[in-house]
GROMACS .gro file of C-alpha atoms in nm:
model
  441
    1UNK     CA    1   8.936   6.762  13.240
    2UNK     CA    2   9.229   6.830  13.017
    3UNK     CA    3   9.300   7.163  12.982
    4UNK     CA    4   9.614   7.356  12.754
    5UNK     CA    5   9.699   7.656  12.599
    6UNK     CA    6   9.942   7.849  12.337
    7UNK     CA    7  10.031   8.159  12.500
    8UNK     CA    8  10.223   8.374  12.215
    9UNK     CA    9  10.379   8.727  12.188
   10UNK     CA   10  10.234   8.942  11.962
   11UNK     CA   11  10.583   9.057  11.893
   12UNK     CA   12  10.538   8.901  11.537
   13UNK     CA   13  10.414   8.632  11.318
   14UNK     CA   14  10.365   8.303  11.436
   15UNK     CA   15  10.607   8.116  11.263
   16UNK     CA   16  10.711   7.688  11.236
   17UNK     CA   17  10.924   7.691  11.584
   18UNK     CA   18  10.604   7.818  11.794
   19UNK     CA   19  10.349   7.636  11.546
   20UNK     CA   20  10.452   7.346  11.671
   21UNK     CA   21  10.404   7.461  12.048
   22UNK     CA   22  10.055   7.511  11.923
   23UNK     CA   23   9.976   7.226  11.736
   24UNK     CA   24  10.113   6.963  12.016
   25UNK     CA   25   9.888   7.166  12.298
   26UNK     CA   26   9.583   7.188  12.059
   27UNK     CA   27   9.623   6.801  12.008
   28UNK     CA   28   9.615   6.735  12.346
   29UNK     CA   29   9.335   6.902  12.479
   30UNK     CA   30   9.110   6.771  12.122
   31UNK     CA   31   9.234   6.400  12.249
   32UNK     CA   32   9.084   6.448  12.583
   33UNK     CA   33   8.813   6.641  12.458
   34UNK     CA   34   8.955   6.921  12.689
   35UNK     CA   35   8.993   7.292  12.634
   36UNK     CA   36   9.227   7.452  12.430
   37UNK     CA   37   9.315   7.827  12.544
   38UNK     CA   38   9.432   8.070  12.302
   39UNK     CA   39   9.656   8.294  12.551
   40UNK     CA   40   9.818   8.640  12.383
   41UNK     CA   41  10.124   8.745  12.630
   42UNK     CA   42  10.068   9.068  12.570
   43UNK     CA   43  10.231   9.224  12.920
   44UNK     CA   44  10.500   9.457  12.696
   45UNK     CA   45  10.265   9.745  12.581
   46UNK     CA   46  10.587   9.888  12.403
   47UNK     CA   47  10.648   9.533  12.173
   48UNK     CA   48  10.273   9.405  12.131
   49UNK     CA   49  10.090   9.533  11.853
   50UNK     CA   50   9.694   9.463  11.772
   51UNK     CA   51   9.761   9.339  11.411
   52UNK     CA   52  10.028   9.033  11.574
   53UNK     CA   53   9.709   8.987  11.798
   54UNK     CA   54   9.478   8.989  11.490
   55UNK     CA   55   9.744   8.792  11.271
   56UNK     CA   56   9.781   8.502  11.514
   57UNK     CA   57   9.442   8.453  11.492
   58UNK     CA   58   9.394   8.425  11.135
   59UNK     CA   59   9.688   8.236  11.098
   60UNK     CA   60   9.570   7.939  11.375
   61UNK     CA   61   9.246   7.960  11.196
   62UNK     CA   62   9.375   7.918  10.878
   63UNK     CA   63   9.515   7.561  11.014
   64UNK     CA   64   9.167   7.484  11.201
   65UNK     CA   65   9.317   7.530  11.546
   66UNK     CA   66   9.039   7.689  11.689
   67UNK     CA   67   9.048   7.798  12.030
   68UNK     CA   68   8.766   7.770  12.307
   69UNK     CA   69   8.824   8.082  12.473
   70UNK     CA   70   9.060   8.345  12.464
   71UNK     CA   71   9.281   8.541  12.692
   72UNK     CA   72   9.510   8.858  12.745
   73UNK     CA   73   9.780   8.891  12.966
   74UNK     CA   74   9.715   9.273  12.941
   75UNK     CA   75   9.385   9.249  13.068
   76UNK     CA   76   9.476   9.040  13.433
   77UNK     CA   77   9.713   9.290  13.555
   78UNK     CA   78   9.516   9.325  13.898
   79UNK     CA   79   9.587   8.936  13.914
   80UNK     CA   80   9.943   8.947  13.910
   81UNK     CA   81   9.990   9.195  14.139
   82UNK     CA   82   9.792   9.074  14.405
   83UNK     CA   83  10.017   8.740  14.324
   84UNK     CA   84  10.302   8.990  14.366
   85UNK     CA   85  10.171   9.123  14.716
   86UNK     CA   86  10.122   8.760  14.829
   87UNK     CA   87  10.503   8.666  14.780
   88UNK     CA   88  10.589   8.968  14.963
   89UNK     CA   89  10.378   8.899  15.233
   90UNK     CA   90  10.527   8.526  15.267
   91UNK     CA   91  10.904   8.687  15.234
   92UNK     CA   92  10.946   8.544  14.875
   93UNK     CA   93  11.031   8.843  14.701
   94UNK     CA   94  11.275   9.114  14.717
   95UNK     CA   95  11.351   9.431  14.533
   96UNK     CA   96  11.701   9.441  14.402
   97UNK     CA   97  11.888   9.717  14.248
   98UNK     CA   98  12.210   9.591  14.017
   99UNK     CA   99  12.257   9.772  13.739
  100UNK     CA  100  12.326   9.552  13.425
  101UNK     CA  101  12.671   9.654  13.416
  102UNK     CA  102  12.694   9.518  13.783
  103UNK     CA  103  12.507   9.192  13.719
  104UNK     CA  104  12.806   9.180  13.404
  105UNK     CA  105  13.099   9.245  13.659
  106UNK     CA  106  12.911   8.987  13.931
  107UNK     CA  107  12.864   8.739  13.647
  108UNK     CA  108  13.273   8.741  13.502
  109UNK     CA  109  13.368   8.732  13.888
  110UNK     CA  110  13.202   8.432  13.962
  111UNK     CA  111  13.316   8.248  13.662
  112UNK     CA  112  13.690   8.349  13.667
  113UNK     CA  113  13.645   8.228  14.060
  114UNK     CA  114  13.544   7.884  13.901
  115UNK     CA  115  13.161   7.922  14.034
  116UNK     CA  116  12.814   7.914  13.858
  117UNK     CA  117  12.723   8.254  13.761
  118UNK     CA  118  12.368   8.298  13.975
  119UNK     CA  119  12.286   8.572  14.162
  120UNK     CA  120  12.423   8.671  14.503
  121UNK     CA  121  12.129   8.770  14.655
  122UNK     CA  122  12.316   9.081  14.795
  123UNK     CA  123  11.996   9.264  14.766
  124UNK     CA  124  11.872   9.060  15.066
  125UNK     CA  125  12.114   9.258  15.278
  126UNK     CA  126  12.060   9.614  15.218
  127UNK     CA  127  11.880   9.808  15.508
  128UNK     CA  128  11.542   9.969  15.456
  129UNK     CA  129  11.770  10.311  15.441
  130UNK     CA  130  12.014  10.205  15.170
  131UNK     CA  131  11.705  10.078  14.961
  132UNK     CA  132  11.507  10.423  15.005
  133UNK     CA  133  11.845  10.606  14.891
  134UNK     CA  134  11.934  10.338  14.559
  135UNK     CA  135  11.516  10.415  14.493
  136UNK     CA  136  11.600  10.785  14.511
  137UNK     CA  137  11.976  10.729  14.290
  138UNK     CA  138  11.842  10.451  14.039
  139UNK     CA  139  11.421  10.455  14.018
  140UNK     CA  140  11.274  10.128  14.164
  141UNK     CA  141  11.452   9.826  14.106
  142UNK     CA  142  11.360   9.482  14.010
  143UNK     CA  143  11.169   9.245  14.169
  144UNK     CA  144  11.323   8.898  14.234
  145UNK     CA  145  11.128   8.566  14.344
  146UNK     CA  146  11.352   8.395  14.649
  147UNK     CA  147  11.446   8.009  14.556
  148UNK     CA  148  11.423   7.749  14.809
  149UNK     CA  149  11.772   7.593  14.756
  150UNK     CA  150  11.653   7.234  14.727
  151UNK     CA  151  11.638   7.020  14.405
  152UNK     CA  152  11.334   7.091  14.166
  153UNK     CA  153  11.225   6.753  14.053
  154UNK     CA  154  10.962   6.657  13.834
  155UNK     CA  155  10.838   6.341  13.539
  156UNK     CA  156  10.824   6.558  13.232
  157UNK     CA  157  10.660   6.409  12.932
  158UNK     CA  158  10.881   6.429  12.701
  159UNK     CA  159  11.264   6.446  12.844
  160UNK     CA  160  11.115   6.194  13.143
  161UNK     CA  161  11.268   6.257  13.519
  162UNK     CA  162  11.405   6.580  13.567
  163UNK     CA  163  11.635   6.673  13.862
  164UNK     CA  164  11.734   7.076  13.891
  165UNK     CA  165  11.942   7.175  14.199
  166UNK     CA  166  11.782   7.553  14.257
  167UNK     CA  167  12.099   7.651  14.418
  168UNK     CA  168  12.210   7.641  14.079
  169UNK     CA  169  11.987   7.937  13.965
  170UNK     CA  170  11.951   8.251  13.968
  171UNK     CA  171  11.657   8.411  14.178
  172UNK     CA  172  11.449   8.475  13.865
  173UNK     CA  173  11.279   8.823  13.818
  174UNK     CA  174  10.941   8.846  13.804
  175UNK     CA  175  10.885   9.251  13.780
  176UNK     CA  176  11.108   9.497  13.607
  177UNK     CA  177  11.206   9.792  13.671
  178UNK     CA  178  10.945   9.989  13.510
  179UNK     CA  179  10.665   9.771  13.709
  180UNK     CA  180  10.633   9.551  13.344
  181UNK     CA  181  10.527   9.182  13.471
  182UNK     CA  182  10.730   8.945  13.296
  183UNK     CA  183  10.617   8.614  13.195
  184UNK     CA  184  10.753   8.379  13.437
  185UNK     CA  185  10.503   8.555  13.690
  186UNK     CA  186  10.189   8.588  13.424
  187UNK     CA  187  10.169   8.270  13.332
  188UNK     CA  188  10.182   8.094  13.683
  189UNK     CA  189   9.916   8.278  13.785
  190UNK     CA  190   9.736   8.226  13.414
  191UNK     CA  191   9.807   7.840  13.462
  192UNK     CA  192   9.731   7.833  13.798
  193UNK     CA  193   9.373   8.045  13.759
  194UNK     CA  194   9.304   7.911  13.392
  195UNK     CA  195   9.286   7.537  13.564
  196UNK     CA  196   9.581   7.463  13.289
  197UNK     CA  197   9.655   7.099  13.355
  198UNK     CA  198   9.894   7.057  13.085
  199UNK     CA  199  10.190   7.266  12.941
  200UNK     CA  200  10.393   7.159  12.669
  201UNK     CA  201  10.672   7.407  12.541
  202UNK     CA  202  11.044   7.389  12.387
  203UNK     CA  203  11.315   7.286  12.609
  204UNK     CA  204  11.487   7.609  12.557
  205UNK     CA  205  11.226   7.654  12.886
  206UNK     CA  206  11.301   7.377  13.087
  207UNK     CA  207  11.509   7.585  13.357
  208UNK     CA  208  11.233   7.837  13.364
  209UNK     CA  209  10.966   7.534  13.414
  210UNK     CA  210  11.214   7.439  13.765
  211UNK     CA  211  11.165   7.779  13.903
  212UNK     CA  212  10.770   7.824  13.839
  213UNK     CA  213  10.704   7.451  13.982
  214UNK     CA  214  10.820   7.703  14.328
  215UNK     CA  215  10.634   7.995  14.252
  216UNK     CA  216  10.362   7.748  14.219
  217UNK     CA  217  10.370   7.572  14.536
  218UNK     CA  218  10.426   7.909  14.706
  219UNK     CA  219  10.070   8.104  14.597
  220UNK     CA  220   9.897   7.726  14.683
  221UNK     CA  221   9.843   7.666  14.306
  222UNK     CA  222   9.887   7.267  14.156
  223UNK     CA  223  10.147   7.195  13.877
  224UNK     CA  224  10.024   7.093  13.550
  225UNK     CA  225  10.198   6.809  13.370
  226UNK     CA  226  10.497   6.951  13.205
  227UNK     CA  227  10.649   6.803  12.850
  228UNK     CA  228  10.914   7.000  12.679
  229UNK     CA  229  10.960   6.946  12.315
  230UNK     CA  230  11.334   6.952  12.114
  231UNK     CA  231  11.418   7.274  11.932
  232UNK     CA  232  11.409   7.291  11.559
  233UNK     CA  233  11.701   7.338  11.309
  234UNK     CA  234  11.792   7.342  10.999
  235UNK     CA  235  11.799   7.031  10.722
  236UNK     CA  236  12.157   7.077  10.833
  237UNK     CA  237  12.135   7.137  11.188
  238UNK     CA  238  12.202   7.478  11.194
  239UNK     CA  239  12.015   7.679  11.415
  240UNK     CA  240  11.652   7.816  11.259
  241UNK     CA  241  11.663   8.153  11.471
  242UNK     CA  242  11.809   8.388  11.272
  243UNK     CA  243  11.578   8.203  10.948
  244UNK     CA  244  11.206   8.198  11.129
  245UNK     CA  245  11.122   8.581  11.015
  246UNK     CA  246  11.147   8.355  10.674
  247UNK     CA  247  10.950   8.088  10.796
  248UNK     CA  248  10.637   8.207  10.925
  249UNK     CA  249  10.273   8.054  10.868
  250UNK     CA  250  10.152   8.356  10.663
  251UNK     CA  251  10.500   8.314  10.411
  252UNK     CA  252  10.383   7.936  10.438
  253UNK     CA  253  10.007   8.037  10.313
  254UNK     CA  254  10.128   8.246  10.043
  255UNK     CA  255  10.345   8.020   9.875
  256UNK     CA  256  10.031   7.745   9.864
  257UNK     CA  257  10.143   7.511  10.143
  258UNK     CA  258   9.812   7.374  10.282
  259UNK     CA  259   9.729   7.364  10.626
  260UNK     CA  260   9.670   6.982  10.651
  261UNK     CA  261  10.082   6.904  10.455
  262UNK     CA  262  10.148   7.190  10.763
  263UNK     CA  263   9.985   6.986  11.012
  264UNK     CA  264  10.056   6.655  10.907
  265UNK     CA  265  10.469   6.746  10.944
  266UNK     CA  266  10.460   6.928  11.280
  267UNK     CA  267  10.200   6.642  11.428
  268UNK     CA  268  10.488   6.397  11.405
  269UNK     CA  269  10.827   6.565  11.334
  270UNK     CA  270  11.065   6.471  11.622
  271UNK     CA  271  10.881   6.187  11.710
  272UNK     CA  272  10.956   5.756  11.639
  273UNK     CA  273  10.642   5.769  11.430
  274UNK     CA  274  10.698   5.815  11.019
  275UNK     CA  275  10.554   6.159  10.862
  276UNK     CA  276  10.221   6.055  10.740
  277UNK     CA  277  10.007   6.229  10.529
  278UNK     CA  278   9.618   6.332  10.686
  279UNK     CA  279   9.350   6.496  10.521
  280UNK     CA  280   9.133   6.488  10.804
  281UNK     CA  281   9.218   6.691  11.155
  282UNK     CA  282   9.062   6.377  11.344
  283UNK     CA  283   9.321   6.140  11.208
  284UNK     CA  284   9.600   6.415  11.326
  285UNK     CA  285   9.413   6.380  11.679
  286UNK     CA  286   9.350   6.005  11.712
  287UNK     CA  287   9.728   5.941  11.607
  288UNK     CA  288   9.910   6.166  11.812
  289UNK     CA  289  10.065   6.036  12.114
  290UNK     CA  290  10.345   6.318  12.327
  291UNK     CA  291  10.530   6.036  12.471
  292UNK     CA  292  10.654   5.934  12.118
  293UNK     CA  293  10.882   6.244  12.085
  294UNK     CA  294  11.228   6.268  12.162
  295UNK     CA  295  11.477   6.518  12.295
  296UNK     CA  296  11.716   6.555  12.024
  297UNK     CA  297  11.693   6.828  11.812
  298UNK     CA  298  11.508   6.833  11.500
  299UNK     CA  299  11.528   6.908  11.201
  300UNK     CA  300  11.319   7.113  10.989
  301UNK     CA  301  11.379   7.148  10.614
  302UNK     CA  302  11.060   7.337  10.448
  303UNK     CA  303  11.105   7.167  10.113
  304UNK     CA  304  10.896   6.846  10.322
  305UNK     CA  305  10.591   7.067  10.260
  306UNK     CA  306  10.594   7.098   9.849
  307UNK     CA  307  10.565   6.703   9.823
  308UNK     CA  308  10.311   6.663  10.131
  309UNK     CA  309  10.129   6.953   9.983
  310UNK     CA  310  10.098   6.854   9.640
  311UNK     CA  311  10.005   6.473   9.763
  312UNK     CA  312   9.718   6.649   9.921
  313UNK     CA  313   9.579   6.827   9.653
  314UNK     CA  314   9.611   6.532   9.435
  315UNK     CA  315   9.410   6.297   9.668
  316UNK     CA  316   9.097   6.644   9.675
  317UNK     CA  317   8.774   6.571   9.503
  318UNK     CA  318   8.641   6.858   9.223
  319UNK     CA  319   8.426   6.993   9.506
  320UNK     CA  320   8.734   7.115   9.750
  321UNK     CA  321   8.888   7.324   9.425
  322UNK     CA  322   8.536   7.414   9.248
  323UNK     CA  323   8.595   7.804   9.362
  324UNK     CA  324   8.931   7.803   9.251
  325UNK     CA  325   8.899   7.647   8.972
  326UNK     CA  326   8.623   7.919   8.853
  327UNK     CA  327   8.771   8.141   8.995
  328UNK     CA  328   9.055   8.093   8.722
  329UNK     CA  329   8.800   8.098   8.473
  330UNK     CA  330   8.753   7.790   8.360
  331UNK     CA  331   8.412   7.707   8.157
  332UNK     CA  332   8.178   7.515   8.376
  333UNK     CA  333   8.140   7.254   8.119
  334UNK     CA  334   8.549   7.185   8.189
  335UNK     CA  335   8.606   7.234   8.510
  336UNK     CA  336   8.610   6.898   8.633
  337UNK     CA  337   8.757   6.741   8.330
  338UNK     CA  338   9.021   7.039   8.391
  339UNK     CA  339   9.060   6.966   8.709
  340UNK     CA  340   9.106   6.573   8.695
  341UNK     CA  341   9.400   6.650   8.419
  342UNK     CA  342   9.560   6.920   8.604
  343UNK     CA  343   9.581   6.796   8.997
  344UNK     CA  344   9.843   6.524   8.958
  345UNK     CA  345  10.056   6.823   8.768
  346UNK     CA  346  10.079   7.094   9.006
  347UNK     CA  347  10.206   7.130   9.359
  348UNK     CA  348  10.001   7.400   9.470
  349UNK     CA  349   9.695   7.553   9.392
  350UNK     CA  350   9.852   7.792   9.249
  351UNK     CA  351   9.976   7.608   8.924
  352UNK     CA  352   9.666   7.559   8.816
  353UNK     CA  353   9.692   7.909   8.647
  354UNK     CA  354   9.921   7.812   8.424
  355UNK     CA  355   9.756   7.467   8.336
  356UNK     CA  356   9.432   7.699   8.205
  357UNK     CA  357   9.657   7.987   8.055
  358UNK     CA  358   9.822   7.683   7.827
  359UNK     CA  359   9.505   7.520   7.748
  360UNK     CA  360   9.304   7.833   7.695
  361UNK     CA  361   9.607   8.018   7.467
  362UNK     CA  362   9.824   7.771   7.338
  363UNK     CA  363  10.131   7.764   7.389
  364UNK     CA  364  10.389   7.845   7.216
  365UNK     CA  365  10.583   7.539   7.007
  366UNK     CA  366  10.933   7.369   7.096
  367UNK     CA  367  11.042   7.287   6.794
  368UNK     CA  368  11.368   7.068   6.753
  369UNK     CA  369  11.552   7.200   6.422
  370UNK     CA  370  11.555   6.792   6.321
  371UNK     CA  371  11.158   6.745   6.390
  372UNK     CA  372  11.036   7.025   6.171
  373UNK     CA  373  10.872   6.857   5.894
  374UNK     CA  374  10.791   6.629   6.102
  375UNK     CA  375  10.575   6.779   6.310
  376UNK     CA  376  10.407   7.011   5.989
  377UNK     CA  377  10.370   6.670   5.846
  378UNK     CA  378  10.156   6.548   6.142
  379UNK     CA  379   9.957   6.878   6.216
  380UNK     CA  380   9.838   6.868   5.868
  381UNK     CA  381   9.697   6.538   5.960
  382UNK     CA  382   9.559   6.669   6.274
  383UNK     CA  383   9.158   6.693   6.207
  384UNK     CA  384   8.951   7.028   6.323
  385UNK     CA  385   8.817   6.918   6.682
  386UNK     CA  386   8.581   6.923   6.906
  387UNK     CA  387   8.804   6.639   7.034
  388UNK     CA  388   8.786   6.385   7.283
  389UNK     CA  389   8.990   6.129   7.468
  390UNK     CA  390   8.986   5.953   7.170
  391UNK     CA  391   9.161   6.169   6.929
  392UNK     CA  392   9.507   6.157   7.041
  393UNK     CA  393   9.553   5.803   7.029
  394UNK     CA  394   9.377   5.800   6.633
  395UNK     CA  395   9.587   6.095   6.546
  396UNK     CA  396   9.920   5.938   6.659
  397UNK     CA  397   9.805   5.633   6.463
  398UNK     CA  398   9.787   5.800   6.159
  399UNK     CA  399  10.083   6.028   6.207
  400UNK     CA  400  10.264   5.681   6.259
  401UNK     CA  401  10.133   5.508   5.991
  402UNK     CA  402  10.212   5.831   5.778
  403UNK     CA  403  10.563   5.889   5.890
  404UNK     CA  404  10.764   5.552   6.034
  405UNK     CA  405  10.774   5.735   6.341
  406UNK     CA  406  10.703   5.524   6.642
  407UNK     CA  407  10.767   5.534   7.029
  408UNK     CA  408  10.977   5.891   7.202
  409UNK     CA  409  11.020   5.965   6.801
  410UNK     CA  410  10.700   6.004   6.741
  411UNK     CA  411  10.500   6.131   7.061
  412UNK     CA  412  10.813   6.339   7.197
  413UNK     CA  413  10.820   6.592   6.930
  414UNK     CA  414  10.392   6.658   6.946
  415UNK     CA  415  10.353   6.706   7.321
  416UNK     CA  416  10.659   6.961   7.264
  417UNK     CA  417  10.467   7.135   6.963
  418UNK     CA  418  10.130   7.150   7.145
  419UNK     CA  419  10.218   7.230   7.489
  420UNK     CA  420  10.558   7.378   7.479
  421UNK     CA  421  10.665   7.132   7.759
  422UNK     CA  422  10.844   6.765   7.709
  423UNK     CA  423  10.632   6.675   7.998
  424UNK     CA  424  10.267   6.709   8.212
  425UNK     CA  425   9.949   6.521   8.158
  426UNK     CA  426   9.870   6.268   7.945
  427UNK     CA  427   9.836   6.395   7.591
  428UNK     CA  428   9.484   6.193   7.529
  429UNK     CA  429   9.323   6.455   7.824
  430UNK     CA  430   9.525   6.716   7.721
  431UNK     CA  431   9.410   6.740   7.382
  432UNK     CA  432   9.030   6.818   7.427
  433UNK     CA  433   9.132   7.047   7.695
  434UNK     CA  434   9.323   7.284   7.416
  435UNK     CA  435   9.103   7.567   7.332
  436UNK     CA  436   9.379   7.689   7.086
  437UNK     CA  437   9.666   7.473   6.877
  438UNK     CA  438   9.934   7.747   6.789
  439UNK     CA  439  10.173   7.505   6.646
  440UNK     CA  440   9.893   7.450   6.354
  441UNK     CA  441   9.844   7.830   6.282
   0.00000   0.00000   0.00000
């Protein structure tokens, strides 16, 4: 069975670059009718805070990605350091004791020499005497995983057949100093445990992916399928890292994006298949295929979601918006005539507000100097409503017929006078929606 998972940081808010991490995972596993595994990386007690934890989750549950279980990092400690003890055992991991200025020098070195900067392994040589005395100078070091110096190969899902020569990296580390496990260890022993069979991720990780495919053949553990998925930027390429803090889901939900204009975008952004607006999560599932993505970066401009969102609203029957829509406090006996005039007029939910404020108040009158008399000519003709969908069209008649005025001339100059605006819903709705005509008094 098909099993993923969306292991965030609750560092801060989920934002669009690790959204789409989520969504593509959460696809996956609804298309197999697999699990989905909500996984919070929460091995840095200093960084993770409880309301990122509690945040995440109301933010994927906002979007209906529900999860069928959920995990912490925090709480499998024992796990990873009895994976820890294993590698030791099997002579695949080392303490080493560089100090960051050291790895610096080490690093320049190498590169002025003309060499890839990875690490020496030096640590390897020091005696059980010179480790006890660095311990005693420096505190424990870190704790490195040994690469076998062969070529990492694997069919990745996205970028297709990928070829890393491990001689070319670094011995990653896998404990710090302070005994903190970092994440290259947790999740191999997560995946490996969780019975993840699947792991799709940005290809900002596609290095790290070469040197847990090891870590996972040493502790006896099978890789999942791996897929790595191009980086978002900008509409004009630039880089969206120093812009996400701007661009997370919560920002997203205040401004009125829905979750299904959301959705619909990072389902197929990146991929050969065209944007496509869904209102249902199935049609998101059925349609979404991983090997339709490419590697190129892509670009993300969050002005796509004001047209997607409003397109959604427009296509919702009165039941979807019947709380809002009271909630405003429109009369029951309008609602749904209020809501069939307003919805092709707003582009989020929020704009209804100012629909009902203008119908319920008035607004107040653009008058154009040369449309004055005009327009008191044809309010004076205007009868006392009730009025219906009717009225406008008899009015304008007889305003017409009263005046010469025909066409822009003549319908131009009474939406402006009755709604303040020289545009918005037709003016034979709008007119027994208006609980008050200022322009008349």
């Amino acid at each position: 069975m098909t099993t993923t998972r969306f292991a965030p940081s609750p560092t801060g808010y989920l934002h669009v670059g690790n959204l789409r991490t989520a969504v593509m995972n959460y696809l996956i596993a609804r298309k197999s009718g697999g699990t989905f595994i909500l996984r919070i990386d929460d091995t840095d007690p200093e960084r993770s805070k409880e309301e990122y934890v509690d945040a995440i989750q109301e933010d994927l549950e906002w979007l209906g990605l529900n999860w069928d279980r959920i995990e912490r990092q925090s709480a499998r400690l024992e796990r990873y350091a009895e994976a820890a003890d294993k590698l030791r055992d099997m002579g695949r991991f080392y303490e080493a004791f560089e100090t960051p200025t050291e790895l610096d020098l080490k690093r320049k070195k190498q590169l002025n020499m003309g060499k890839p900067p990875v690490y020496d392994r030096a640590a390897l040589a020091l005696t059980d005497a010179e480790k006890d005395a660095l311990r005693a100078e420096r505190g424990d070091g870190v704790w490195r995983f040994k690469l076998d110096q062969t070529r990492i190969e694997w069919a990745d899902g996205i970028l297709g057949n990928i070829s890393i020569d491990a001689a070319s990296v670094s011995d990653p580390v896998l404990i710090r100093g302070d005994g903190q496990v970092l994440y290259t260890l947790a999740s191999v022993v997560d995946d490996t445990e969780m019975g993840v069979t699947h792991v799709v991720r940005g290809s900002d990780h596609v290095t790290n992916t070469a040197t847990q495919i090891q870590i996972i053949e040493a502790l006896g553990g099978t890789c999942p399928e791996f897929a790595h998925h191009s980086l978002l930027t900008g509409p004009q390429g630039e880089s969206l890292s120093k812009r996400l803090g701007t661009l997370s889901l919560r920002d997203m939900r205040a401004q009125g994006i829905e979750p299904m204009a959301l959705l619909s975008l990072m389902a197929r952004l990146g991929s050969s298949d065209p944007v496509e607006l869904r209102s249902e999560m199935s049609a998101l599932i059925d349609g979404f295929d991983i090997s339709r993505f490419g590697a190129a970066p892509t670009k993300f401009d969050a002005d796509d979601l004001l047209p997607l969102t409003a397109h959604h609203l427009q296509a919702l029957p009165f039941e979807s918006v019947a709380d809002k829509v009271a909630g405003i406090g429109v009369p029951e006996d309008l609602a749904e005539q209020f809501w069939q005039v307003a919805r092709d007029n707003i582009t989020t939910l929020a704009d209804l507000d100012g629909w009902w404020t203008l119908f319920r108040d008035g607004a107040d009158p653009v008058i154009d100097d040369e449309d004055r008399e005009f327009v008191a000519e044809a309010l004076a003709l205007l009868p006392e409503g009730p009025y219906d969908a009717e009225s406008w069209g008899a009015w304008t008649s007889a305003v017409k017929e009263a005046t010469g005025r025909k066409g822009r001339g003549l319908f131009m100059p009474l939406r402006k006078a009755l709604t303040g605006q020289s545009h918005g819903p037709d003016m034979s709705q709008v007119l027994p929606l208006l609980q008050v005509i200022r322009a008349k008094g």
